[in-house]
Coordinates of C-alpha atoms and ligand atoms in Angstrom, one line a residue:
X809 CA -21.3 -16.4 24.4
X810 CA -20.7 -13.5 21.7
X811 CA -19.5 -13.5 18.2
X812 CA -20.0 -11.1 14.9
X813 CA -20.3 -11.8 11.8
X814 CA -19.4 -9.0 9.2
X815 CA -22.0 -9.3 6.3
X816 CA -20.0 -7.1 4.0
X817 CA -17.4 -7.8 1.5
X818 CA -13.5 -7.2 2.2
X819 CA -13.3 -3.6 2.8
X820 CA -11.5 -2.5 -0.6
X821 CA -11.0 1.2 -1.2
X822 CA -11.2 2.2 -4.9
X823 CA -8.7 5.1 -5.7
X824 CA -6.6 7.5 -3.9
X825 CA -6.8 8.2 -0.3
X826 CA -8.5 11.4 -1.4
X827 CA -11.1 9.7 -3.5
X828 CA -14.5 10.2 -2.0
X829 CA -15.8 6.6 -2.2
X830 CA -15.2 4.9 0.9
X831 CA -16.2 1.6 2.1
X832 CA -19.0 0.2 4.1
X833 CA -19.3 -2.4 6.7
X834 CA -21.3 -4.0 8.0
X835 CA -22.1 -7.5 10.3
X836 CA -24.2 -8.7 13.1
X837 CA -23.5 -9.5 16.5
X838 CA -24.8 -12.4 17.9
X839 CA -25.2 -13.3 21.8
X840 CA -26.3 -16.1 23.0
X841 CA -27.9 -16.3 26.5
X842 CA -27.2 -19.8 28.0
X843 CA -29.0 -18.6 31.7
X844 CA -33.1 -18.5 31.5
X845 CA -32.2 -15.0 31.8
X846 CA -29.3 -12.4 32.4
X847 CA -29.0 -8.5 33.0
X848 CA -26.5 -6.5 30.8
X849 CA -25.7 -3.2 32.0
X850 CA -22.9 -2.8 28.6
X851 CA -23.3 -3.7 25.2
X852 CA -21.0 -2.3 22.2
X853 CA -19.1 -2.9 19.2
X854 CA -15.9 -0.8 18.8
X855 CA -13.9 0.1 15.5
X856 CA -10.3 0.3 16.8
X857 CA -7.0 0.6 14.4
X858 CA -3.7 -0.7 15.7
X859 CA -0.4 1.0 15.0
X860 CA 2.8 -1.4 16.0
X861 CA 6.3 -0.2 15.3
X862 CA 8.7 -3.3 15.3
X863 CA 11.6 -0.9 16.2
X864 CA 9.6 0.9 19.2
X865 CA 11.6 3.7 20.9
X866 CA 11.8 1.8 24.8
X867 CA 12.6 -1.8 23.3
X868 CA 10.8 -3.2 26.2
X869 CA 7.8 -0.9 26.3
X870 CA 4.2 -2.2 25.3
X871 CA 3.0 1.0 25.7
X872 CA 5.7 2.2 23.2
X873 CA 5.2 -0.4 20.7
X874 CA 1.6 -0.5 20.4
X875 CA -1.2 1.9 20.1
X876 CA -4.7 1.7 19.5
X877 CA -7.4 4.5 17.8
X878 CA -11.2 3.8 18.3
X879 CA -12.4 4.8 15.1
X880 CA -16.3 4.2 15.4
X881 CA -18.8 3.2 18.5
X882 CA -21.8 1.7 18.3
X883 CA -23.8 1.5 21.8
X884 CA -26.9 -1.1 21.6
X885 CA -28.0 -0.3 25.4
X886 CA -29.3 3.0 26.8
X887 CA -30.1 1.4 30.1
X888 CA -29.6 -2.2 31.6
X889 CA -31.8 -4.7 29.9
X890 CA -32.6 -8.5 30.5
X891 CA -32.0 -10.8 28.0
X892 CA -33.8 -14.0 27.8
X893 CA -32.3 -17.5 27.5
X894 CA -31.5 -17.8 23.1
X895 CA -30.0 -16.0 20.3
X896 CA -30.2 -12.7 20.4
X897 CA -28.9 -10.6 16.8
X898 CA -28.1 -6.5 16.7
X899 CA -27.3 -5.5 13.4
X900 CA -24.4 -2.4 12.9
X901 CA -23.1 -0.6 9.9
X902 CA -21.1 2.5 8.3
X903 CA -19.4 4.1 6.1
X904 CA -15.5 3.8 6.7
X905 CA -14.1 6.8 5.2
X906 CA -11.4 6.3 2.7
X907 CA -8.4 8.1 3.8
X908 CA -7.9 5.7 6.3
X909 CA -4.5 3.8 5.9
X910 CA -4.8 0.0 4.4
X911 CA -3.8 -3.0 6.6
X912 CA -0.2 -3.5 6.2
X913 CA 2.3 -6.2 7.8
X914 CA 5.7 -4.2 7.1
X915 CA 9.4 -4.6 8.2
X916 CA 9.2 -2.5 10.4
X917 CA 5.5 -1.3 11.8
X918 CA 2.2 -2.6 10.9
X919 CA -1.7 -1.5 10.8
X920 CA -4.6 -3.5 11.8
X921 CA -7.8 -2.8 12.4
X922 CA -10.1 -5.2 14.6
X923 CA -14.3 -5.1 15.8
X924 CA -14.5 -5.9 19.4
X925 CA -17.6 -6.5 21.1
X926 CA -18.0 -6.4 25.0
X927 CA -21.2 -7.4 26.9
X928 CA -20.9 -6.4 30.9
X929 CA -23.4 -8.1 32.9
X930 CA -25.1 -7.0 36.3
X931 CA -22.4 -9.4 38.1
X932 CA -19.4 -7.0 36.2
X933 CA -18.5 -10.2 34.2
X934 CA -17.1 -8.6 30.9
X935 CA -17.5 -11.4 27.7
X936 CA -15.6 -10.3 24.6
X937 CA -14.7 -10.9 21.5
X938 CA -12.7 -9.9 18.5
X939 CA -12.8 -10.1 14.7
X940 CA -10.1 -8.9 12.2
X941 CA -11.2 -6.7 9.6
X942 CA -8.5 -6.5 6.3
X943 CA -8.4 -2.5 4.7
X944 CA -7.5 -3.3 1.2
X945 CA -6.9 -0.5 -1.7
X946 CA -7.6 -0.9 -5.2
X947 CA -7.1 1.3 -8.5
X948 CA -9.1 0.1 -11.6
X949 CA -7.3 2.9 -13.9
X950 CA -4.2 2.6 -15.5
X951 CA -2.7 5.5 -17.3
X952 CA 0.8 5.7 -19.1
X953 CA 3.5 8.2 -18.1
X954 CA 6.3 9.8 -19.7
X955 CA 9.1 10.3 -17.6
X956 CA 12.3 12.1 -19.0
X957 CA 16.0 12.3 -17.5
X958 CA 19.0 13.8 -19.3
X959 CA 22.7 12.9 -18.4
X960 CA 24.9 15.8 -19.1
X961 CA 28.4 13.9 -18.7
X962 CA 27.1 11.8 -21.6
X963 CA 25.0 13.8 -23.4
X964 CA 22.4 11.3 -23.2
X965 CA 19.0 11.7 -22.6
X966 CA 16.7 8.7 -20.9
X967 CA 12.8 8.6 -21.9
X968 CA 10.8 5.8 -20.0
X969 CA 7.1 5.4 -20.9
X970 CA 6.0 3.5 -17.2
X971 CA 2.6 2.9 -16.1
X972 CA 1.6 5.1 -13.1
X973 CA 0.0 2.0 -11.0
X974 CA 1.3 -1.5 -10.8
X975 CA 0.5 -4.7 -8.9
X976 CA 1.5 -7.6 -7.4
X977 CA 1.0 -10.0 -9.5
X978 CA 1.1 -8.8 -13.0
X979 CA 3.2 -8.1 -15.5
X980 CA 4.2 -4.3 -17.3
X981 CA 5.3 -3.1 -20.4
X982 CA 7.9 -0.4 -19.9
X983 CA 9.4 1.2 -23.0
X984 CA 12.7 3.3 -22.9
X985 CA 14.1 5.9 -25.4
X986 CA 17.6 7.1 -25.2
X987 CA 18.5 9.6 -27.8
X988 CA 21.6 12.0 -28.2
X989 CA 24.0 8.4 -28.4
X990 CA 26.6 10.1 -31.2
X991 CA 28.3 13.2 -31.0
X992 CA 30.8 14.7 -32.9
X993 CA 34.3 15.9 -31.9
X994 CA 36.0 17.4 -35.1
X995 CA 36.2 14.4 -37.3
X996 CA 35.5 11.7 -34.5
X997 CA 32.2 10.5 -34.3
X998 CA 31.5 9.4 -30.1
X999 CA 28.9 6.5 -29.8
X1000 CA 27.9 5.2 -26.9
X1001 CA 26.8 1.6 -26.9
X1002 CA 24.4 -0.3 -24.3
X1003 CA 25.5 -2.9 -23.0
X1004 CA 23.4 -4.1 -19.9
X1005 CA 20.0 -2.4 -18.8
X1006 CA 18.8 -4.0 -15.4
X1007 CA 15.4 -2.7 -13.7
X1008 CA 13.9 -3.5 -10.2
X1009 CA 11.2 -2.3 -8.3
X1010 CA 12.4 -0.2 -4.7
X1011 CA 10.2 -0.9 -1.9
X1012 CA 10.8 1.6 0.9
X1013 CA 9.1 1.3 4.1
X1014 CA 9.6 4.2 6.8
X1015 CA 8.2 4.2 10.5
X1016 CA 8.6 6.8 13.2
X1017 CA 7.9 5.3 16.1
X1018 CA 6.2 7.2 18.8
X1019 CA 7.4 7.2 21.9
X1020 CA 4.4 6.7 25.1
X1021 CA 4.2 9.4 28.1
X1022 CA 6.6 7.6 29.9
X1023 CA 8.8 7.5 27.5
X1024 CA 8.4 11.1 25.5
X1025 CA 11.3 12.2 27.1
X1026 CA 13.7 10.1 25.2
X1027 CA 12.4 11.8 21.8
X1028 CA 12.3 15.7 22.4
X1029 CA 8.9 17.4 23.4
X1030 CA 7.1 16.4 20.3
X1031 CA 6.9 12.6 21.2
X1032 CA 8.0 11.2 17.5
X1033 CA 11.8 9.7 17.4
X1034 CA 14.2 9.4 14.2
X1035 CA 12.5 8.4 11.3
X1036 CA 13.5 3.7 10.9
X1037 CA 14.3 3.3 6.5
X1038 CA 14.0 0.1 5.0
X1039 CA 14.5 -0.6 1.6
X1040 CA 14.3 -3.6 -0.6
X1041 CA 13.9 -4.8 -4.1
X1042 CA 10.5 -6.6 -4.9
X1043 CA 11.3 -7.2 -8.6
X1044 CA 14.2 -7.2 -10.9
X1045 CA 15.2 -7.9 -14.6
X1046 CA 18.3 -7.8 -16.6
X1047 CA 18.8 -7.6 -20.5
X1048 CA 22.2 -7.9 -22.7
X1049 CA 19.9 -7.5 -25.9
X1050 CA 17.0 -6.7 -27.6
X1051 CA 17.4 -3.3 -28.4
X1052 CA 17.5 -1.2 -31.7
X1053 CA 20.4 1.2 -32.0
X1054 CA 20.4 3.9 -34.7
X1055 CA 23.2 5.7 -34.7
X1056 CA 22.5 7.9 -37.9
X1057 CA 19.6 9.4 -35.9
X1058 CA 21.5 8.9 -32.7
X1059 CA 18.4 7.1 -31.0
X1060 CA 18.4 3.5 -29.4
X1061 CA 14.7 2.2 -28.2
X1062 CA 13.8 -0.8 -26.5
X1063 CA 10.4 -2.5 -24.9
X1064 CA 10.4 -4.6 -22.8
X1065 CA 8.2 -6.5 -19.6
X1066 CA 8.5 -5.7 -16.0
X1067 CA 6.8 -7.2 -12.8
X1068 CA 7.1 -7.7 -9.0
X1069 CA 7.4 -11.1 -7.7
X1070 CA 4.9 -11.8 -5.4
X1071 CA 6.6 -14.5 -3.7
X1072 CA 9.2 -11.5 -2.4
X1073 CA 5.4 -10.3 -0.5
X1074 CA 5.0 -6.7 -1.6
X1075 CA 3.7 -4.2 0.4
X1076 CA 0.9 -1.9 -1.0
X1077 CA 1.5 1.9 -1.3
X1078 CA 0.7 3.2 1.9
X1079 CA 0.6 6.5 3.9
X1080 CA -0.7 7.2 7.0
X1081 CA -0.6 9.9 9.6
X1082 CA -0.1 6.7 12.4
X1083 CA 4.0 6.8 11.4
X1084 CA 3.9 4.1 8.8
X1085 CA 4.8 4.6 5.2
X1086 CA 5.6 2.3 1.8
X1087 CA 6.6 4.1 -1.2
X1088 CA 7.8 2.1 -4.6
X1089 CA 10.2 3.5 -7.5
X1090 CA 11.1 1.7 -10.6
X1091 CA 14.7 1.9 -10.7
X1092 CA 16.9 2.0 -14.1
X1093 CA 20.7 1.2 -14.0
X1094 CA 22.1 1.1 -17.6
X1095 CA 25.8 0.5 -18.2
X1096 CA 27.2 2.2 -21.8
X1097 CA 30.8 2.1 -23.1
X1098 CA 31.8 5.1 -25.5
X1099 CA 33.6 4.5 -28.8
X1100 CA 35.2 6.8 -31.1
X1101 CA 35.1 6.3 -35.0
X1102 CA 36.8 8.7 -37.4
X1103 CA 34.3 10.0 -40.2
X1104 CA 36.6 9.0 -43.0
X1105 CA 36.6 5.3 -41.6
X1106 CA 33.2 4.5 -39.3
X1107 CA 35.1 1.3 -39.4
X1108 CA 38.2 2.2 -37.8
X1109 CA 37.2 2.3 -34.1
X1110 CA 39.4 3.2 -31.2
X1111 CA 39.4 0.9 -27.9
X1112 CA 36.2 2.3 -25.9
X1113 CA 37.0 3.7 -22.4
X1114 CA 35.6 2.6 -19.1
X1115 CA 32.1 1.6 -18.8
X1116 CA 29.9 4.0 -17.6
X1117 CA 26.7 2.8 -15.2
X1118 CA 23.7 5.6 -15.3
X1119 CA 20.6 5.3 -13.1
X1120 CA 17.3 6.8 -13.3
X1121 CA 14.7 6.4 -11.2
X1122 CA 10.5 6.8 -11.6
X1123 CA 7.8 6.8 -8.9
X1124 CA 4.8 4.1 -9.4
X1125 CA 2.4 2.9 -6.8
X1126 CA 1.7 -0.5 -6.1
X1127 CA -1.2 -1.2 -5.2
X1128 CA -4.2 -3.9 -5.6
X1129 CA -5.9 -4.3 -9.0
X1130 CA -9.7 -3.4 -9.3
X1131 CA -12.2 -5.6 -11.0
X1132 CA -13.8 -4.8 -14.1
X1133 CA -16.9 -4.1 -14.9
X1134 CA -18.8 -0.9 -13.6
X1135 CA -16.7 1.5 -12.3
X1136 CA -17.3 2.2 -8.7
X1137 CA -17.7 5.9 -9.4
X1138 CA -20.8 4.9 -10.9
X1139 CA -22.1 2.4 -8.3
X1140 CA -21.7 4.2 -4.9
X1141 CA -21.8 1.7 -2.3
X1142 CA -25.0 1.1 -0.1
X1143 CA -25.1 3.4 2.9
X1144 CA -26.5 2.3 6.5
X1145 CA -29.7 3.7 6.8
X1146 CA -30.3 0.3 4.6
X1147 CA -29.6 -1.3 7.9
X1148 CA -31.5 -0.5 11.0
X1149 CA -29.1 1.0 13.9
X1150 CA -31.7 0.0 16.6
X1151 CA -31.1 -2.9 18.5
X1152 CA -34.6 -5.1 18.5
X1153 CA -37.4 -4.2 21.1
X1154 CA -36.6 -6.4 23.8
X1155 CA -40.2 -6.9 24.9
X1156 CA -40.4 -9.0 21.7
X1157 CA -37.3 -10.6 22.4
X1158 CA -38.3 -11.7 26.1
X1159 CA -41.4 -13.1 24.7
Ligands
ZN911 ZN1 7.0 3.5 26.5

């Protein structure tokens, strides 16, 4: 019988993909020897990472819908050994480097990444056994931008103050700042009013399947087929008020919070060389009627014409929050010479 047992946390990026700090793991295998004794002539663990595209380019084609990466070996046997009846523990470890995509269970392709362990004995009896490992990425800094679109058919110009980073379960503040909302024609004063402002967060997900040997003709010579686009909202708002409008200084200015609903299951930012994508955008749809006034009479209004709908748009990334406490910058994770990379002396072990 085999198992493992990974020792080390969750394996949580902190940052970027090109943020130097990666993540460790780390785990023990365990074999137990039911026989008084038995030859293996193969022990190892293997890293591998999984690439599934739900869409794959020959519907019915394993080959095309799956493919798997060995990312990291570890080899405990240099030459056939005998194991004695009893538990038997190898330790492994290292550093997983931190541009590797996250896990991700998306509409249409997802990454996994697995240990599997093999043990082939003298008889060529081949014991295995597998243990999912979840990628995770977090960011533990937040910084504000300020994002600015003009639209020149209204003279309006759209200032959002967004946080680069957001999760998927918390709320954030967004605050927006339209300005140029009166203009003058002769004696006519235009004002445009705000009538409905409604926000949601885009999800899209893209996949380009890859197409196997046998089936690399379909897709031209490079093997990679039309590019699969879905996109969904994972969050949405809508507000008739709350506002202040100014026309003397032409300004209206609102604040207001934002979130994604986690029971819509958001998909974290991801972007890997494997085919897979996620990308987020807050989007920004605001609907404004224009009025004329005359300057004699601000009173006297004429009926407003058709209601305009303006959207903006603004990248964020969603991805998992970071704790608090020390910044991981300043508390590099252990590396594996901590852990010994040699399997035990099997002289001991045999007794
Ligand atoms: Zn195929």
């Amino acid at each position: 019988m085999i198992r493992i047992l990974v020792d080390s946390p969750p394996l949580i990026f902190i940052g970027n993909a090109h943020h130097p700090t990666g993540a460790l793991i780390s785990g023990r295998l365990f074999l137990h020897v039911l026989e008084p004794t038995i030859t293996i002539e193969m022990f190892r663990v293997r890293f591998l990472c999984t690439t599934t595209a739900l869409k794959p380019v020959a519907r019915a084609c394993p080959d095309c819908a799956s493919r798997t990466n060995e990312l990291e070996q570890w080899d405990f046997l240099e030459n056939p050994c005998i194991l004695s009846n009893g538990e038997h523990e190898f330790p492994f470890s290292c550093l997983v480097p931190s541009d590797l995509p996250i896990t991700t269970r998306g509409l249409l392709g997802s990454i996994d990444y697995h240990l599997v362990a093999e043990v082939l004995t003298s008889t060529q009896e081949t014991i295995c056994s597998r243990e999912m490992i979840d990628i995770k990425r977090a960011t533990t800094v937040r910084k504000d931008i300020r994002a600015v679109q003009s639209f020149p058919s209204t003279g309006l110009t759209a200032q959002c103050i967004h946080p680069s980073v957001i999760h998927p379960v918390s709320e954030f503040r967004l605050h927006m700042r339209l300005t140029g909302i009166t203009s003058w024609l002769n004696n006519i004063q235009v004002r445009l009013h705000l009538r409905e402002l409604v926000w949601w967060v885009e999800e899209r997900q893209e996949m380009v399947p890859t197409a196997c040997s046998r089936h690399a003709a379909k897709v031209g010579h490079k093997g990679n087929s039309t590019l699969d686009i879905d996109k969904r909202s994972i969050g949405r708002g809508k507000l008739k008020s709350g506002w202040i409008v100014d026309f003397g200084e032409g300004v209206i200015e609102t604040e207001f919070l934002a979130a994604v609903d986690p029971s819509l299951k958001p998909i974290c930012d991801v972007d890997s060389k494997n085919g897979l994508s996620v990308s987020h955008s807050l989007v920004i749809e605001m609907t404004v009627a224009q009025e004329l006034c005359l300057r004699k009479n601000p009173a006297q209004m004429a009926p407003s014409v058709a209601d305009k709908v303006l959207w903006t748009r603004f990248r964020v990334a969603l991805t998992e929050r970071g704790g608090s406490g020390i910044h991981p910058d300043e508390e590099p994770p252990p590396t594996y010479k901590d852990v010994p990379t040699l399997p035990p002396a099997y002289s001991q072990l045999d007794g």
